[in-house]
Amino acid sequence: MEYVIIKESQTVLMRIFLFITIIVYSIISYLVIEFSILLSILFFCIGIFLAGFSKVYKITRDFNNEILFILYGKIIWKSKFYIEYPDYISVFHASFVQRYEDDGTENKFKKWVIRFFKGNTHCTILEDDNYNNVLKTANDLGTLLRVEVYDRSKE
C-alpha cells in the first residue's frame, strides 16, 4: 500500500436533499418571484456542482500528502497537504457543539475522530459517525506510516 485516501462521508440522503432544495428553489424563484430563467439555471447548476463536489486527503508513505478536490469522481484540483509526521495516531469519540448566535440555539453531536499527534500538537484527519470506518482508516494509516494507533474507545 503506497497511500491511503481519506474521504469524509456524505450521506445519500444529504445529496438527495440538496438536489430537491435547489430544484424547488429554482422553480419557485422563476414562478413566484419572477427572476429570469438564467438565474434559475444558475441556482440549479450551483446545486449540481455542490452535490458532486468532495474534498479528500491522500496520505502517502513518503508523506508527500495532497488534498484532492473531486467533482463526480474526477480530480479537478490538487494541492499540497502540509502536516507533521505523527508520533502516533489516536481514535476517539468527541462531542461537538454548534452554536447559532442569531437565535441563541445550539446543536450537540458526537463523532469518531482520527488525529495525528506530534509532541504536544495534533491534526484532525477525519470526523465520522461510523466507528468501523474510522478504525479501519486509522489502522490503514498506522500500517502505512508505521506508527502506533491508540483506540481510545476501549477506555
PDB file of C-alpha atoms in Angstrom:
ATOM      1  CA  MET A   1       0.000   0.000   0.000  1.00  0.00           C
ATOM      2  CA  GLU A   2       1.531   3.301  -1.116  1.00  0.00           C
ATOM      3  CA  TYR A   3      -1.204   5.684   0.058  1.00  0.00           C
ATOM      4  CA  VAL A   4      -4.479   5.963   1.962  1.00  0.00           C
ATOM      5  CA  ILE A   5      -7.411   8.045   0.731  1.00  0.00           C
ATOM      6  CA  ILE A   6      -9.451   9.718   3.475  1.00  0.00           C
ATOM      7  CA  LYS A   7     -12.897  10.912   2.487  1.00  0.00           C
ATOM      8  CA  GLU A   8     -15.484  12.191   4.901  1.00  0.00           C
ATOM      9  CA  SER A   9     -18.771  10.507   4.231  1.00  0.00           C
ATOM     10  CA  GLN A  10     -21.662  12.447   2.797  1.00  0.00           C
ATOM     11  CA  THR A  11     -24.883  10.539   3.036  1.00  0.00           C
ATOM     12  CA  VAL A  12     -27.043   9.806   0.025  1.00  0.00           C
ATOM     13  CA  LEU A  13     -29.949  11.399   1.861  1.00  0.00           C
ATOM     14  CA  MET A  14     -27.995  14.658   2.122  1.00  0.00           C
ATOM     15  CA  ARG A  15     -27.261  14.655  -1.620  1.00  0.00           C
ATOM     16  CA  ILE A  16     -30.932  13.987  -2.457  1.00  0.00           C
ATOM     17  CA  PHE A  17     -31.992  16.769  -0.094  1.00  0.00           C
ATOM     18  CA  LEU A  18     -29.541  19.155  -1.783  1.00  0.00           C
ATOM     19  CA  PHE A  19     -30.880  18.299  -5.262  1.00  0.00           C
ATOM     20  CA  ILE A  20     -34.519  18.727  -4.199  1.00  0.00           C
ATOM     21  CA  THR A  21     -33.790  22.007  -2.423  1.00  0.00           C
ATOM     22  CA  ILE A  22     -32.040  23.542  -5.426  1.00  0.00           C
ATOM     23  CA  ILE A  23     -34.697  22.364  -7.893  1.00  0.00           C
ATOM     24  CA  VAL A  24     -37.558  23.683  -5.729  1.00  0.00           C
ATOM     25  CA  TYR A  25     -35.762  26.982  -5.156  1.00  0.00           C
ATOM     26  CA  SER A  26     -35.095  27.365  -8.884  1.00  0.00           C
ATOM     27  CA  ILE A  27     -38.731  26.715  -9.790  1.00  0.00           C
ATOM     28  CA  ILE A  28     -40.130  28.975  -7.064  1.00  0.00           C
ATOM     29  CA  SER A  29     -37.700  31.773  -7.890  1.00  0.00           C
ATOM     30  CA  TYR A  30     -38.788  31.667 -11.521  1.00  0.00           C
ATOM     31  CA  LEU A  31     -42.542  31.342 -10.987  1.00  0.00           C
ATOM     32  CA  VAL A  32     -43.222  33.368  -7.854  1.00  0.00           C
ATOM     33  CA  ILE A  33     -40.535  35.996  -7.686  1.00  0.00           C
ATOM     34  CA  GLU A  34     -40.276  36.239 -11.468  1.00  0.00           C
ATOM     35  CA  PHE A  35     -36.486  36.084 -11.668  1.00  0.00           C
ATOM     36  CA  SER A  36     -35.088  35.478 -15.071  1.00  0.00           C
ATOM     37  CA  ILE A  37     -34.675  31.942 -16.372  1.00  0.00           C
ATOM     38  CA  LEU A  38     -30.894  32.466 -16.341  1.00  0.00           C
ATOM     39  CA  LEU A  39     -30.876  32.997 -12.585  1.00  0.00           C
ATOM     40  CA  SER A  40     -32.907  29.812 -12.070  1.00  0.00           C
ATOM     41  CA  ILE A  41     -30.470  27.891 -14.261  1.00  0.00           C
ATOM     42  CA  LEU A  42     -27.572  29.370 -12.291  1.00  0.00           C
ATOM     43  CA  PHE A  43     -29.051  28.155  -8.978  1.00  0.00           C
ATOM     44  CA  PHE A  44     -29.633  24.723 -10.463  1.00  0.00           C
ATOM     45  CA  CYS A  45     -26.038  24.494 -11.761  1.00  0.00           C
ATOM     46  CA  ILE A  46     -24.650  25.553  -8.386  1.00  0.00           C
ATOM     47  CA  GLY A  47     -26.686  22.787  -6.736  1.00  0.00           C
ATOM     48  CA  ILE A  48     -25.452  20.180  -9.204  1.00  0.00           C
ATOM     49  CA  PHE A  49     -21.874  21.291  -8.562  1.00  0.00           C
ATOM     50  CA  LEU A  50     -22.215  21.180  -4.771  1.00  0.00           C
ATOM     51  CA  ALA A  51     -23.891  17.765  -4.826  1.00  0.00           C
ATOM     52  CA  GLY A  52     -20.983  16.194  -6.727  1.00  0.00           C
ATOM     53  CA  PHE A  53     -18.133  18.027  -5.027  1.00  0.00           C
ATOM     54  CA  SER A  54     -15.960  16.431  -2.356  1.00  0.00           C
ATOM     55  CA  LYS A  55     -12.599  17.032  -0.714  1.00  0.00           C
ATOM     56  CA  VAL A  56     -10.358  14.085   0.148  1.00  0.00           C
ATOM     57  CA  TYR A  57      -6.931  13.683   1.689  1.00  0.00           C
ATOM     58  CA  LYS A  58      -4.283  11.466   0.132  1.00  0.00           C
ATOM     59  CA  ILE A  59      -1.714  10.391   2.742  1.00  0.00           C
ATOM     60  CA  THR A  60       1.352   8.732   1.185  1.00  0.00           C
ATOM     61  CA  ARG A  61       4.080   6.541   2.631  1.00  0.00           C
ATOM     62  CA  ASP A  62       6.773   9.152   1.874  1.00  0.00           C
ATOM     63  CA  PHE A  63       4.489  11.796   3.454  1.00  0.00           C
ATOM     64  CA  ASN A  64       4.141  13.789   0.249  1.00  0.00           C
ATOM     65  CA  ASN A  65       0.458  14.365   1.064  1.00  0.00           C
ATOM     66  CA  GLU A  66      -2.195  16.025  -1.076  1.00  0.00           C
ATOM     67  CA  ILE A  67      -5.689  17.450  -0.794  1.00  0.00           C
ATOM     68  CA  LEU A  68      -7.758  16.370  -3.792  1.00  0.00           C
ATOM     69  CA  PHE A  69     -10.840  18.281  -4.890  1.00  0.00           C
ATOM     70  CA  ILE A  70     -13.121  15.876  -6.727  1.00  0.00           C
ATOM     71  CA  LEU A  71     -16.206  16.503  -8.851  1.00  0.00           C
ATOM     72  CA  TYR A  72     -18.266  13.378  -9.571  1.00  0.00           C
ATOM     73  CA  GLY A  73     -15.252  11.076  -9.224  1.00  0.00           C
ATOM     74  CA  LYS A  74     -12.834  13.166 -11.321  1.00  0.00           C
ATOM     75  CA  ILE A  75      -9.965  15.099  -9.748  1.00  0.00           C
ATOM     76  CA  ILE A  76     -10.340  18.756 -10.652  1.00  0.00           C
ATOM     77  CA  TRP A  77      -7.633  20.207  -8.394  1.00  0.00           C
ATOM     78  CA  LYS A  78      -4.669  19.001  -6.316  1.00  0.00           C
ATOM     79  CA  SER A  79      -2.966  20.853  -3.521  1.00  0.00           C
ATOM     80  CA  LYS A  80      -0.198  20.015  -1.059  1.00  0.00           C
ATOM     81  CA  PHE A  81      -1.324  18.974   2.419  1.00  0.00           C
ATOM     82  CA  TYR A  82       1.297  20.027   4.954  1.00  0.00           C
ATOM     83  CA  ILE A  83       1.179  18.180   8.260  1.00  0.00           C
ATOM     84  CA  GLU A  84       3.894  16.857  10.525  1.00  0.00           C
ATOM     85  CA  TYR A  85       4.761  13.171  10.520  1.00  0.00           C
ATOM     86  CA  PRO A  86       2.912  11.749  13.554  1.00  0.00           C
ATOM     87  CA  ASP A  87       4.428  10.085  16.592  1.00  0.00           C
ATOM     88  CA  TYR A  88       1.167   8.180  16.968  1.00  0.00           C
ATOM     89  CA  ILE A  89      -2.455   8.134  15.754  1.00  0.00           C
ATOM     90  CA  SER A  90      -5.443   8.316  18.086  1.00  0.00           C
ATOM     91  CA  VAL A  91      -9.058   7.258  17.545  1.00  0.00           C
ATOM     92  CA  PHE A  92     -11.611   8.612  19.999  1.00  0.00           C
ATOM     93  CA  HIS A  93     -15.199   9.752  20.431  1.00  0.00           C
ATOM     94  CA  ALA A  94     -15.612  13.526  20.637  1.00  0.00           C
ATOM     95  CA  SER A  95     -18.535  15.805  21.402  1.00  0.00           C
ATOM     96  CA  PHE A  96     -19.078  18.933  19.343  1.00  0.00           C
ATOM     97  CA  VAL A  97     -21.323  21.942  19.891  1.00  0.00           C
ATOM     98  CA  GLN A  98     -22.543  24.172  17.075  1.00  0.00           C
ATOM     99  CA  ARG A  99     -23.950  27.486  18.318  1.00  0.00           C
ATOM    100  CA  TYR A 100     -26.224  29.797  16.377  1.00  0.00           C
ATOM    101  CA  GLU A 101     -25.706  33.381  17.548  1.00  0.00           C
ATOM    102  CA  ASP A 102     -28.778  34.824  15.821  1.00  0.00           C
ATOM    103  CA  ASP A 103     -31.366  32.823  17.786  1.00  0.00           C
ATOM    104  CA  GLY A 104     -29.251  31.518  20.694  1.00  0.00           C
ATOM    105  CA  THR A 105     -29.752  27.832  19.957  1.00  0.00           C
ATOM    106  CA  GLU A 106     -27.130  25.122  19.748  1.00  0.00           C
ATOM    107  CA  ASN A 107     -26.743  21.617  18.355  1.00  0.00           C
ATOM    108  CA  LYS A 108     -24.740  18.956  20.139  1.00  0.00           C
ATOM    109  CA  PHE A 109     -23.434  15.926  18.302  1.00  0.00           C
ATOM    110  CA  LYS A 110     -20.809  13.229  18.711  1.00  0.00           C
ATOM    111  CA  LYS A 111     -18.408  11.860  16.126  1.00  0.00           C
ATOM    112  CA  TRP A 112     -15.492   9.469  15.932  1.00  0.00           C
ATOM    113  CA  VAL A 113     -12.229  11.305  15.276  1.00  0.00           C
ATOM    114  CA  ILE A 114      -8.782  10.380  13.926  1.00  0.00           C
ATOM    115  CA  ARG A 115      -5.949  12.662  14.988  1.00  0.00           C
ATOM    116  CA  PHE A 116      -2.229  12.659  14.245  1.00  0.00           C
ATOM    117  CA  PHE A 117      -0.184  13.589  17.316  1.00  0.00           C
ATOM    118  CA  LYS A 118       3.319  15.042  17.144  1.00  0.00           C
ATOM    119  CA  GLY A 119       4.610  16.024  20.572  1.00  0.00           C
ATOM    120  CA  ASN A 120       2.024  18.342  22.122  1.00  0.00           C
ATOM    121  CA  THR A 121       0.362  19.246  18.813  1.00  0.00           C
ATOM    122  CA  HIS A 122      -2.305  17.428  16.866  1.00  0.00           C
ATOM    123  CA  CYS A 123      -4.024  17.497  13.485  1.00  0.00           C
ATOM    124  CA  THR A 124      -7.561  16.194  12.985  1.00  0.00           C
ATOM    125  CA  ILE A 125      -7.632  13.954   9.915  1.00  0.00           C
ATOM    126  CA  LEU A 126     -11.189  12.584   9.930  1.00  0.00           C
ATOM    127  CA  GLU A 127     -14.513  13.049  11.715  1.00  0.00           C
ATOM    128  CA  ASP A 128     -17.206  10.461  11.013  1.00  0.00           C
ATOM    129  CA  ASP A 129     -20.256   8.824  12.590  1.00  0.00           C
ATOM    130  CA  ASN A 130     -19.210   5.254  11.739  1.00  0.00           C
ATOM    131  CA  TYR A 131     -16.746   3.770  14.236  1.00  0.00           C
ATOM    132  CA  ASN A 132     -15.792   0.813  11.997  1.00  0.00           C
ATOM    133  CA  ASN A 133     -14.844   3.084   9.070  1.00  0.00           C
ATOM    134  CA  VAL A 134     -12.808   5.334  11.343  1.00  0.00           C
ATOM    135  CA  LEU A 135     -10.973   2.431  12.977  1.00  0.00           C
ATOM    136  CA  LYS A 136     -10.214   0.799   9.596  1.00  0.00           C
ATOM    137  CA  THR A 137      -8.866   4.090   8.223  1.00  0.00           C
ATOM    138  CA  ALA A 138      -6.741   4.650  11.349  1.00  0.00           C
ATOM    139  CA  ASN A 139      -5.316   1.115  11.174  1.00  0.00           C
ATOM    140  CA  ASP A 140      -4.553   1.561   7.454  1.00  0.00           C
ATOM    141  CA  LEU A 141      -2.762   4.830   8.254  1.00  0.00           C
ATOM    142  CA  GLY A 142      -0.862   3.197  11.114  1.00  0.00           C
ATOM    143  CA  THR A 143       0.302   0.385   8.827  1.00  0.00           C
ATOM    144  CA  LEU A 144       1.214   2.795   6.030  1.00  0.00           C
ATOM    145  CA  LEU A 145       3.170   5.197   8.259  1.00  0.00           C
ATOM    146  CA  ARG A 146       4.461   2.528  10.658  1.00  0.00           C
ATOM    147  CA  VAL A 147       3.189   4.302  13.763  1.00  0.00           C
ATOM    148  CA  GLU A 148       1.087   3.053  16.661  1.00  0.00           C
ATOM    149  CA  VAL A 149      -2.700   3.534  16.663  1.00  0.00           C
ATOM    150  CA  TYR A 150      -4.364   4.136  20.018  1.00  0.00           C
ATOM    151  CA  ASP A 151      -8.047   3.210  20.131  1.00  0.00           C
ATOM    152  CA  ARG A 152      -9.497   5.308  22.969  1.00  0.00           C
ATOM    153  CA  SER A 153     -12.940   3.685  22.616  1.00  0.00           C
ATOM    154  CA  LYS A 154     -11.725   0.838  24.816  1.00  0.00           C
ATOM    155  CA  GLU A 155     -11.031   3.130  27.789  1.00  0.00           C
TER     156      GLU A 155
END
